[in-house]
Amino acid sequence: MLRRRLNRLCGGDEKRVDSRTIYIGSQPDTEALIPTKFCDNRIVSSKYTVWNFLPKNLFEQFRRIANFYFLIIFLVQVIVDTPTSPVTSGLPLFFVITVTAIKQGYEDWLRHKADYEVNKYTVIVLEDGQWVKKDSERIKVGDVLEVVEDETFPCDLILLQSTRDDGTCFVTTASLDGESNHKTHYTVPDTEKNLLDLTATIECEQPQPDLYKFVGRMHINKREEEPAVRSLGPENLLLKGATLKNTKKIYGVAVYTGMETKMALNYQGKSQKRSAVEKSINAFLLVYLCILISKAIVCTTLKYIWQSKEGQDEPWYNQKTQKEKDTYVYLKMFTDFLSFMVLFNFIIPVSMYVTVEMQKFLGSFFITWDKDFFDPEIKEGALVNTSDLNEELGQVEYVFTDKTGTLTQNNMEFIECCIDGFQYKHKDNHDELDGFTVTDGPVNRLQQKAGREKEELFLRALCLCHTVQVKEARPEQTSIDQVDSVDGMLPQKEEERGFIASSPDEVALVKGAMRYGFTFLGLENKNMKIRNRQNDVEEYDLLHVLNFDPVRRRMSVIVRTKSGETLLICKGADSSIFPRVKQEEVDRIRSHVERNATDGYRTLCVAFKQLTAEEYAVADHGLREARLALQDREEKLMAMYNQVETEMSLIGATAVEDRLQEEAAETMEALQGAGMNVWVLTGDKMETAKSTCYACRLFQRGTELLELTVRTLEDGRSKREDRLIELLRDYHRKAVQDAPPVKAGVTRSWSTANQEYGFIIDGATLSLLMNPPREADASLYRSLFLQICQNCTAVLCCRMAPLQKAQIVKMVKNSKGSPITLSIGDGANDVSMILEAHVGIGIKGKEGRQAVRNSDYAIPKLKHLKKLLLAHGHLYYVRIAHLVQYFFYKNLCFILPQFLYQFFCGYSQQPLYDAAYLTMYNICFTSMPILAFSLLEQHIDMEILLDNAALYREIAKNAMLRWRPFLYWTVLGVFQGLMFFFGVRLLFSNPALQDNGQVFGNWSYGTIVFTVLVFTVTLKLAMDTRHWTWINHFVIWGSLAFYVFFSFFWGGIIWPFLKQQRLYFVFANVLSSVSAWLVIIILILLSLLPEILLAVLRKPRGPRSKQKKQCQSSLGGGQASLSSARPLLMRTFSDESNTVL
């Protein structure tokens, strides 16, 4: 990173704003030429080095308020003579810092290891006329590389040569955009066959993250000829991270290296994630810190007021002079203030952070151990990479999901087709005409003959209109399972073939044609071969391919038959094809298309046109001119495509199913029912993604789609920017202003009168929205966009680059209210959004494990997300919320009597409790019960949580850690602290509490208060427990028994290492008094009385009491009785949720 900055400062990148020039072969002999310096090919994803690990890690850890606070307290205890030992705060702090540093150091070591493997990967480079092997990190811009089949490209390359005869190669970009299908890339025309003789110059744009955009040109120098200029586009660029397929070997020149490759520019660095609970802890910590400081100030002030009175400062026999009193008075006041701070410091225990860390770490094992997450196919279960975010799983408001491999299996299947109004469904042994759409009477012979001609024309069109390539089976492959399943391998009697295409639906259509007797045999030297039903081979010359694009939403081919006829065959979306064919042909097929779309199938219409010699000559000349244009190439090609694809005849339509992941639709419905907004972010085409949203029930039949894409912006009447703001305001008026607000998580059945909206946006439009020409418009665009999306039932973002996915997540994450976001994906293209979201989920799919390695949690399949959030997330949040509130409560009960005691001991900093009690209160006496509660509590049965997704909404928006429940716990702690102190003081109003007439001392007073305290806070937790296990019984009753045993043991022996033993026989002496026994029991009951009354008197009420009864009746008496009582935890936290099942 530092090297690149120095390079730029030294003048190496003066042309960075415009373009970069790359020389292949010998550079021109010009004295004024200054060699341009580019970054090397090293990849750096690690965070620390050996030298900066310790200072950088410590700095990051002490940025946390709690760690910094306890560091200050520890230093005060070391420097100032305080009532407690520095060990009480220093040891726990050291433990937390050390464990965290080891954990973060190990994670960074794994990143260093991964970087080393990538940077030391061996590549073959042309150097000084010879092919040599060198490390990947030593590749320089301008080097010519050799890459063989199944290897990953080490940097961004321009394709110069391929071993394929047609000058193409096939790559998969699963690690970049999630698409596992093969994409075709083309060599630059007119390059030298012998690369040793190649001398050329490349001018191209500076590095930018858009995967689908590349602009450049290549000047090829030839001997005694003018240099040939060839335009470069995305079809010539091989991206780092993509894999070479079905091509033995390619040669390319490096144009972008290292951290300037498109993959690196799309990588979002991993930052430390913090949960909302941790933020609440910090807020509560500040409140209690203010309470602590206030107590210290009050006691310090009152101490000096009391000492100012005559005879109160020193005894009469040791009077100080006025000069001695005035010496260092402010220093003494400050020292006394610090001493009071240390004395009351236990109100904010460091043990809470240790317990929270242990709860998160141990609690994460319950996800790993859950048998429901085990997938027998991959023989793996769930994986927890980050245990710090367990409770965040219960607070998710926005879910951002990838499509390919996450919602779908990316495995398309041909379902049916419609030819000239007749529906065809495949049968195993024969083809059958299932029904009609226009004619209901019997089919006569003429119609049958016409139908047969249309059938063959339709099937030929399916075999010809595509970019599919045939992959021959390798000799060593003897079974289908040995062939890459992505390639769509198809067994045949004569041979085994695989189909390669840029889109899986093209493979499905070619396979569909095979079912009806027409087989695509392959493309060789622009010659397409198909086998018809009569087993005759037909040959066609491929003249032009009019590629698919999201604006036209169709693709075409121009072919010539052996008889000399020229045909244009076109397939595309119905909305794109219908306006370009005869209306009477549309009427026969429209109903089939609408029915298939309603069923969630991907529909395509097929049309054709016979071109005359004159029409083809015009089209051929126009297409060639447009493809050679260096400027406005896309616009000129678009104009020619639209000119050619007119006045066609509609033949039929197809229906293809993209199989969903198991229980994908049910999972999405459950998430929406739980109040989460679901956004689909995909790099796939809009039509495919839209079909998937319908199949997942994110879009319903009655959903009105608000589309903000390149196609809607291209109206021809106004600029894109003007059209964008016009559409945004129109959609805002429709979805926000004129519609009632959508309540978060309310299911679709809540009202049928309101119109539902779905929103669709593509990557190009998002770029315009995020970076408008006028910077002042950016905030307006984003505000309108977010408001529209928040009022839609689902949002679809298609054609997204990985970095754009992260930008979407970041925009929502930083919007008003700071909603909790979750991203889920299975490929390396999803890593950026997984890292950007509050919670990142990786799916252990077929697209590698990059997403799993960079995620916080990994699950085998999408269906497991439902239980992860609705059950585990819900329970984790409730458990840790109770842990946090309980810790502050019990320590307020602990320190308040200590504060009150100062009013009766002359503000002398005299501890009320023995040092052993001060040290062990949070470590031993009260820590294990709350830890067990926070690990095992199930206030609601998991099955009920899964069946009633609406329960998730009750804890949304950090409901249990808001200021209202915090105030309740604080008031409860103050009430019980006052009860402890003054109740025992009332007991001590009787001077003689023992049979022998002796009175109790101050240590007896503190011991009785401490005994009531320990029993009360432990029994309070027992009352809150709803799911009892043997572990809960053991730790709760065991902790109380341990306290009694320890008090007898600690006070019953003379310890030689103690200079003074304050509690010698004090506890046994206290329990010898009947009055003490009675006061202890009465004070415990009185302190818990408000909780007991709330449990008895408060009746269940609220909107879901009926739902509770239904669940009880459906689950039976046994389970219903287990969960019938409402937990006190929930009762005291929300008036809106008075009934919990």
Short mmCIF file of C-alpha atoms in Angstrom, two decimals, residues 679-1020:
data_model
loop_
_atom_site.label_atom_id
_atom_site.label_comp_id
_atom_site.label_asym_id
_atom_site.label_seq_id
_atom_site.Cartn_x
_atom_site.Cartn_y
_atom_site.Cartn_z
CA TRP A 679 -33.59 -7.57 -1.02
CA VAL A 680 -32.24 -9.75 -3.81
CA LEU A 681 -28.83 -8.56 -5.09
CA THR A 682 -27.61 -10.45 -8.14
CA GLY A 683 -25.30 -10.09 -11.10
CA ASP A 684 -27.78 -12.02 -13.24
CA LYS A 685 -30.15 -10.72 -15.93
CA MET A 686 -33.30 -8.96 -14.85
CA GLU A 687 -35.72 -11.45 -16.43
CA THR A 688 -34.12 -14.45 -14.75
CA ALA A 689 -33.95 -12.69 -11.40
CA LYS A 690 -37.53 -11.49 -11.67
CA SER A 691 -38.72 -15.03 -12.38
CA THR A 692 -36.86 -16.25 -9.29
CA CYS A 693 -38.51 -13.58 -7.13
CA TYR A 694 -41.92 -14.76 -8.31
CA ALA A 695 -41.00 -18.38 -7.59
CA CYS A 696 -39.78 -17.42 -4.09
CA ARG A 697 -43.07 -15.53 -3.50
CA LEU A 698 -41.22 -12.27 -2.95
CA PHE A 699 -43.27 -10.92 -5.85
CA GLN A 700 -46.92 -12.00 -6.06
CA ARG A 701 -49.23 -11.99 -9.04
CA GLY A 702 -50.88 -8.76 -7.89
CA THR A 703 -47.59 -7.00 -7.08
CA GLU A 704 -47.02 -3.89 -9.15
CA LEU A 705 -43.38 -3.71 -10.18
CA LEU A 706 -41.64 -0.34 -10.14
CA GLU A 707 -38.76 -0.67 -12.58
CA LEU A 708 -35.77 1.67 -12.54
CA THR A 709 -33.45 0.22 -15.16
CA VAL A 710 -31.57 1.30 -18.28
CA ARG A 711 -34.57 0.24 -20.36
CA THR A 712 -36.97 2.54 -18.49
CA LEU A 713 -34.48 5.43 -18.62
CA GLU A 714 -34.06 5.14 -22.40
CA ASP A 715 -37.29 6.83 -23.50
CA GLY A 716 -35.58 8.98 -26.11
CA ARG A 717 -37.33 12.17 -25.03
CA SER A 718 -35.06 13.35 -22.24
CA LYS A 719 -31.66 12.82 -20.69
CA ARG A 720 -31.05 9.89 -18.39
CA GLU A 721 -30.59 12.14 -15.37
CA ASP A 722 -33.87 13.95 -15.99
CA ARG A 723 -35.70 10.70 -16.61
CA LEU A 724 -34.22 9.23 -13.42
CA ILE A 725 -35.52 11.98 -11.14
CA GLU A 726 -38.85 11.92 -12.97
CA LEU A 727 -39.28 8.19 -12.34
CA LEU A 728 -38.09 8.47 -8.73
CA ARG A 729 -40.66 11.15 -7.96
CA ASP A 730 -43.39 9.24 -9.78
CA TYR A 731 -42.63 6.03 -7.87
CA HIS A 732 -42.33 7.96 -4.60
CA ARG A 733 -45.74 9.49 -5.11
CA LYS A 734 -47.24 6.10 -5.94
CA ALA A 735 -45.58 3.91 -3.30
CA VAL A 736 -45.07 6.39 -0.45
CA GLN A 737 -47.30 9.43 -0.67
CA ASP A 738 -50.48 7.87 -2.08
CA ALA A 739 -50.16 4.55 -0.24
CA PRO A 740 -50.54 3.74 3.46
CA PRO A 741 -47.19 2.99 5.10
CA VAL A 742 -46.13 -0.62 5.09
CA LYS A 743 -45.76 -1.92 8.62
CA ALA A 744 -42.55 -3.80 9.07
CA GLY A 745 -43.07 -7.50 8.89
CA VAL A 746 -46.83 -7.44 8.36
CA THR A 747 -47.68 -10.35 6.11
CA ARG A 748 -49.49 -9.94 2.85
CA SER A 749 -52.75 -11.28 4.23
CA TRP A 750 -53.20 -8.36 6.59
CA SER A 751 -55.03 -6.33 3.98
CA THR A 752 -56.13 -7.08 0.46
CA ALA A 753 -57.26 -3.56 -0.28
CA ASN A 754 -53.78 -2.03 -0.45
CA GLN A 755 -51.65 -2.36 -3.58
CA GLU A 756 -48.33 -4.14 -3.08
CA TYR A 757 -45.23 -2.84 -4.81
CA GLY A 758 -41.97 -4.46 -5.79
CA PHE A 759 -38.92 -2.47 -6.84
CA ILE A 760 -36.38 -3.39 -9.54
CA ILE A 761 -33.11 -1.57 -10.25
CA ASP A 762 -30.04 -2.55 -12.27
CA GLY A 763 -26.35 -1.83 -11.81
CA ALA A 764 -26.05 0.89 -14.44
CA THR A 765 -28.95 2.86 -12.98
CA LEU A 766 -27.57 2.40 -9.46
CA SER A 767 -24.25 3.90 -10.59
CA LEU A 768 -26.11 6.91 -11.94
CA LEU A 769 -28.13 7.16 -8.73
CA MET A 770 -25.08 6.90 -6.45
CA ASN A 771 -22.86 9.18 -8.56
CA PRO A 772 -25.07 11.73 -10.37
CA PRO A 773 -23.50 14.40 -12.58
CA ARG A 774 -24.47 17.01 -10.02
CA GLU A 775 -23.17 16.03 -6.60
CA ALA A 776 -25.90 18.08 -4.94
CA ASP A 777 -28.52 15.65 -6.27
CA ALA A 778 -26.94 12.58 -4.64
CA SER A 779 -28.64 12.93 -1.26
CA LEU A 780 -32.03 13.60 -2.89
CA TYR A 781 -31.73 10.55 -5.14
CA ARG A 782 -30.73 8.27 -2.28
CA SER A 783 -33.46 9.59 0.00
CA LEU A 784 -36.19 9.01 -2.57
CA PHE A 785 -34.75 5.61 -3.47
CA LEU A 786 -34.65 4.42 0.15
CA GLN A 787 -38.15 5.66 0.93
CA ILE A 788 -39.55 3.85 -2.11
CA CYS A 789 -37.73 0.63 -1.22
CA GLN A 790 -38.88 0.73 2.40
CA ASN A 791 -42.51 0.81 1.25
CA CYS A 792 -42.08 -2.14 -1.13
CA THR A 793 -42.62 -5.75 -0.12
CA ALA A 794 -39.39 -6.81 -1.87
CA VAL A 795 -36.54 -5.21 -3.81
CA LEU A 796 -34.62 -6.75 -6.71
CA CYS A 797 -31.22 -5.36 -7.71
CA CYS A 798 -29.91 -7.05 -10.86
CA ARG A 799 -26.73 -6.76 -12.93
CA MET A 800 -24.84 -5.76 -9.78
CA ALA A 801 -21.07 -5.75 -9.56
CA PRO A 802 -19.74 -7.06 -6.21
CA LEU A 803 -18.78 -3.59 -5.02
CA GLN A 804 -22.24 -2.28 -5.91
CA LYS A 805 -23.74 -4.95 -3.68
CA ALA A 806 -21.63 -3.63 -0.83
CA GLN A 807 -22.66 -0.04 -1.65
CA ILE A 808 -26.34 -1.00 -1.44
CA VAL A 809 -25.81 -2.66 1.94
CA LYS A 810 -23.81 0.30 3.23
CA MET A 811 -26.45 2.79 2.08
CA VAL A 812 -29.21 0.92 3.92
CA LYS A 813 -27.00 0.33 6.96
CA ASN A 814 -26.29 4.06 7.29
CA SER A 815 -29.88 5.16 6.65
CA LYS A 816 -32.17 6.64 9.29
CA GLY A 817 -32.52 4.40 12.32
CA SER A 818 -29.34 2.43 11.49
CA PRO A 819 -31.18 -0.85 10.79
CA ILE A 820 -29.40 -4.15 11.38
CA THR A 821 -28.48 -5.78 8.05
CA LEU A 822 -27.67 -9.35 7.06
CA SER A 823 -26.07 -10.51 3.80
CA ILE A 824 -26.11 -14.09 2.58
CA GLY A 825 -24.33 -15.55 -0.44
CA ASP A 826 -22.31 -18.48 -1.65
CA GLY A 827 -19.67 -17.06 -4.01
CA ALA A 828 -16.62 -14.82 -3.89
CA ASN A 829 -18.69 -12.14 -5.62
CA ASP A 830 -20.76 -11.93 -2.42
CA VAL A 831 -17.77 -11.37 -0.12
CA SER A 832 -17.96 -7.57 -0.27
CA MET A 833 -21.59 -7.39 0.83
CA ILE A 834 -21.02 -10.13 3.44
CA LEU A 835 -18.23 -8.05 4.97
CA GLU A 836 -20.22 -4.82 4.75
CA ALA A 837 -23.37 -6.07 6.51
CA HIS A 838 -23.70 -6.27 10.28
CA VAL A 839 -24.02 -10.05 9.93
CA GLY A 840 -22.54 -12.04 7.03
CA ILE A 841 -23.79 -15.54 6.21
CA GLY A 842 -21.95 -17.83 3.80
CA ILE A 843 -23.54 -20.84 2.15
CA LYS A 844 -21.41 -23.93 1.68
CA GLY A 845 -22.33 -24.19 -1.98
CA LYS A 846 -20.60 -25.31 -5.16
CA GLU A 847 -18.93 -21.96 -5.96
CA GLY A 848 -15.89 -22.38 -3.75
CA ARG A 849 -15.50 -21.38 -0.11
CA GLN A 850 -14.55 -17.70 -0.36
CA ALA A 851 -17.92 -16.61 1.04
CA VAL A 852 -17.67 -19.14 3.87
CA ARG A 853 -14.17 -18.01 4.83
CA ASN A 854 -15.14 -14.34 4.96
CA SER A 855 -18.53 -14.82 6.62
CA ASP A 856 -19.48 -14.61 10.28
CA TYR A 857 -21.60 -17.74 10.05
CA ALA A 858 -21.79 -20.49 7.41
CA ILE A 859 -24.73 -22.82 6.78
CA PRO A 860 -25.12 -25.64 4.25
CA LYS A 861 -28.37 -24.41 2.68
CA LEU A 862 -30.65 -21.40 2.57
CA LYS A 863 -33.44 -23.19 4.46
CA HIS A 864 -31.25 -23.24 7.58
CA LEU A 865 -31.38 -19.44 7.74
CA LYS A 866 -34.93 -19.65 9.13
CA LYS A 867 -33.93 -21.51 12.28
CA LEU A 868 -30.68 -19.59 12.61
CA LEU A 869 -32.56 -16.29 12.89
CA LEU A 870 -36.03 -17.11 14.23
CA ALA A 871 -34.91 -19.62 16.87
CA HIS A 872 -31.21 -19.27 17.68
CA GLY A 873 -31.08 -15.53 17.03
CA HIS A 874 -34.19 -14.86 19.10
CA LEU A 875 -32.93 -16.87 22.07
CA TYR A 876 -29.37 -15.49 21.90
CA TYR A 877 -30.66 -11.95 22.04
CA VAL A 878 -33.03 -12.58 24.95
CA ARG A 879 -30.30 -14.38 26.88
CA ILE A 880 -27.60 -11.75 26.51
CA ALA A 881 -30.05 -8.88 27.04
CA HIS A 882 -31.03 -10.42 30.36
CA LEU A 883 -27.35 -11.01 31.18
CA VAL A 884 -26.45 -7.36 30.62
CA GLN A 885 -29.42 -5.93 32.55
CA TYR A 886 -28.94 -8.45 35.36
CA PHE A 887 -25.25 -7.62 35.77
CA PHE A 888 -25.89 -3.90 36.13
CA TYR A 889 -28.79 -4.63 38.49
CA LYS A 890 -26.89 -6.96 40.82
CA ASN A 891 -23.90 -4.63 41.03
CA LEU A 892 -26.12 -1.67 41.81
CA CYS A 893 -27.57 -3.76 44.66
CA PHE A 894 -23.98 -4.56 45.68
CA ILE A 895 -22.54 -1.03 45.77
CA LEU A 896 -25.53 1.04 46.95
CA PRO A 897 -25.23 -0.23 50.57
CA GLN A 898 -21.50 0.54 50.39
CA PHE A 899 -22.37 4.11 49.36
CA LEU A 900 -24.98 4.49 52.09
CA TYR A 901 -22.52 3.13 54.65
CA GLN A 902 -20.24 6.14 54.05
CA PHE A 903 -22.87 8.39 55.66
CA PHE A 904 -22.43 6.43 58.90
CA CYS A 905 -18.63 6.03 58.98
CA GLY A 906 -17.52 9.62 58.57
CA TYR A 907 -16.86 9.21 54.81
CA SER A 908 -13.65 7.45 55.75
CA GLN A 909 -13.69 5.06 52.76
CA GLN A 910 -14.28 2.21 55.17
CA PRO A 911 -15.46 -0.84 53.17
CA LEU A 912 -18.77 -2.35 54.23
CA TYR A 913 -17.74 -5.78 52.94
CA ASP A 914 -14.62 -7.81 53.55
CA ALA A 915 -12.00 -7.84 50.78
CA ALA A 916 -12.74 -11.51 50.04
CA TYR A 917 -16.40 -10.70 49.49
CA LEU A 918 -15.52 -7.73 47.27
CA THR A 919 -13.30 -9.91 45.09
CA MET A 920 -15.46 -13.01 44.91
CA TYR A 921 -18.93 -11.49 44.54
CA ASN A 922 -18.72 -11.24 40.75
CA ILE A 923 -16.18 -14.01 40.23
CA CYS A 924 -17.67 -16.89 42.24
CA PHE A 925 -20.86 -16.13 44.13
CA THR A 926 -23.06 -14.72 41.34
CA SER A 927 -21.26 -15.43 38.04
CA MET A 928 -22.12 -19.06 37.31
CA PRO A 929 -25.94 -18.84 37.63
CA ILE A 930 -26.22 -15.99 35.11
CA LEU A 931 -23.73 -17.70 32.77
CA ALA A 932 -25.79 -20.89 32.81
CA PHE A 933 -28.98 -18.87 32.29
CA SER A 934 -27.47 -17.02 29.33
CA LEU A 935 -26.48 -20.32 27.72
CA LEU A 936 -29.48 -22.57 28.39
CA GLU A 937 -32.57 -20.39 28.82
CA GLN A 938 -35.46 -21.04 26.42
CA HIS A 939 -38.32 -18.80 27.49
CA ILE A 940 -40.19 -19.96 24.37
CA ASP A 941 -39.94 -23.41 22.82
CA MET A 942 -37.94 -23.50 19.57
CA GLU A 943 -40.80 -25.15 17.65
CA ILE A 944 -43.13 -22.31 18.60
CA LEU A 945 -40.55 -19.73 17.52
CA LEU A 946 -40.29 -21.42 14.10
CA ASP A 947 -44.05 -21.77 13.67
CA ASN A 948 -44.78 -18.16 14.70
CA ALA A 949 -42.39 -15.86 12.85
CA ALA A 950 -44.23 -12.82 14.25
CA LEU A 951 -42.65 -13.50 17.66
CA TYR A 952 -39.38 -12.25 16.19
CA ARG A 953 -40.86 -8.77 15.86
CA GLU A 954 -41.35 -8.48 19.64
CA ILE A 955 -37.62 -8.22 20.25
CA ALA A 956 -36.88 -6.11 17.16
CA LYS A 957 -35.05 -2.79 17.34
CA ASN A 958 -33.22 -3.81 20.54
CA ALA A 959 -36.50 -3.86 22.47
CA MET A 960 -35.06 -5.44 25.62
CA LEU A 961 -32.10 -3.06 25.96
CA ARG A 962 -33.90 0.24 25.55
CA TRP A 963 -33.96 2.89 28.24
CA ARG A 964 -37.35 1.88 29.62
CA PRO A 965 -36.37 -1.68 30.65
CA PHE A 966 -33.00 -0.34 31.76
CA LEU A 967 -34.78 2.12 34.05
CA TYR A 968 -36.91 -0.70 35.44
CA TRP A 969 -33.86 -2.77 36.35
CA THR A 970 -32.16 0.30 37.86
CA VAL A 971 -35.18 1.17 40.01
CA LEU A 972 -35.40 -2.45 41.13
CA GLY A 973 -31.70 -2.39 42.10
CA VAL A 974 -32.11 0.86 44.05
CA PHE A 975 -35.20 -0.49 45.87
CA GLN A 976 -33.48 -3.71 46.89
CA GLY A 977 -30.23 -1.93 47.86
CA LEU A 978 -32.15 0.42 50.16
CA MET A 979 -34.04 -2.58 51.57
CA PHE A 980 -30.80 -4.44 52.33
CA PHE A 981 -29.06 -1.57 54.09
CA PHE A 982 -31.87 -0.03 56.11
CA GLY A 983 -33.48 -3.38 56.91
CA VAL A 984 -30.28 -4.58 58.56
CA ARG A 985 -29.86 -1.18 60.24
CA LEU A 986 -33.32 -1.62 61.73
CA LEU A 987 -32.14 -4.94 63.14
CA PHE A 988 -29.11 -3.26 64.66
CA SER A 989 -31.32 -0.73 66.48
CA ASN A 990 -31.59 -3.49 69.13
CA PRO A 991 -28.24 -3.24 70.93
CA ALA A 992 -28.22 -6.82 72.22
CA LEU A 993 -28.66 -9.42 69.48
CA GLN A 994 -26.89 -12.30 71.22
CA ASP A 995 -27.88 -14.34 74.24
CA ASN A 996 -24.77 -13.28 76.16
CA GLY A 997 -25.61 -9.61 75.66
CA GLN A 998 -22.76 -8.87 73.27
CA VAL A 999 -23.45 -6.61 70.28
CA PHE A 1000 -22.56 -7.15 66.61
CA GLY A 1001 -19.79 -5.08 65.06
CA ASN A 1002 -19.44 -3.40 61.68
CA TRP A 1003 -18.18 -6.58 59.96
CA SER A 1004 -21.22 -8.46 61.21
CA TYR A 1005 -23.35 -5.68 59.77
CA GLY A 1006 -21.69 -5.99 56.36
CA THR A 1007 -21.86 -9.78 56.43
CA ILE A 1008 -25.61 -9.79 57.03
CA VAL A 1009 -26.15 -7.25 54.23
CA PHE A 1010 -23.97 -9.33 51.91
CA THR A 1011 -25.82 -12.54 52.78
CA VAL A 1012 -29.21 -10.99 51.98
CA LEU A 1013 -27.73 -9.57 48.77
CA VAL A 1014 -26.34 -12.87 47.46
CA PHE A 1015 -29.52 -14.83 48.21
CA THR A 1016 -31.82 -12.16 46.77
CA VAL A 1017 -30.09 -11.64 43.42
CA THR A 1018 -29.66 -15.40 42.94
CA LEU A 1019 -33.31 -16.16 43.73
CA LYS A 1020 -34.35 -13.30 41.41
#
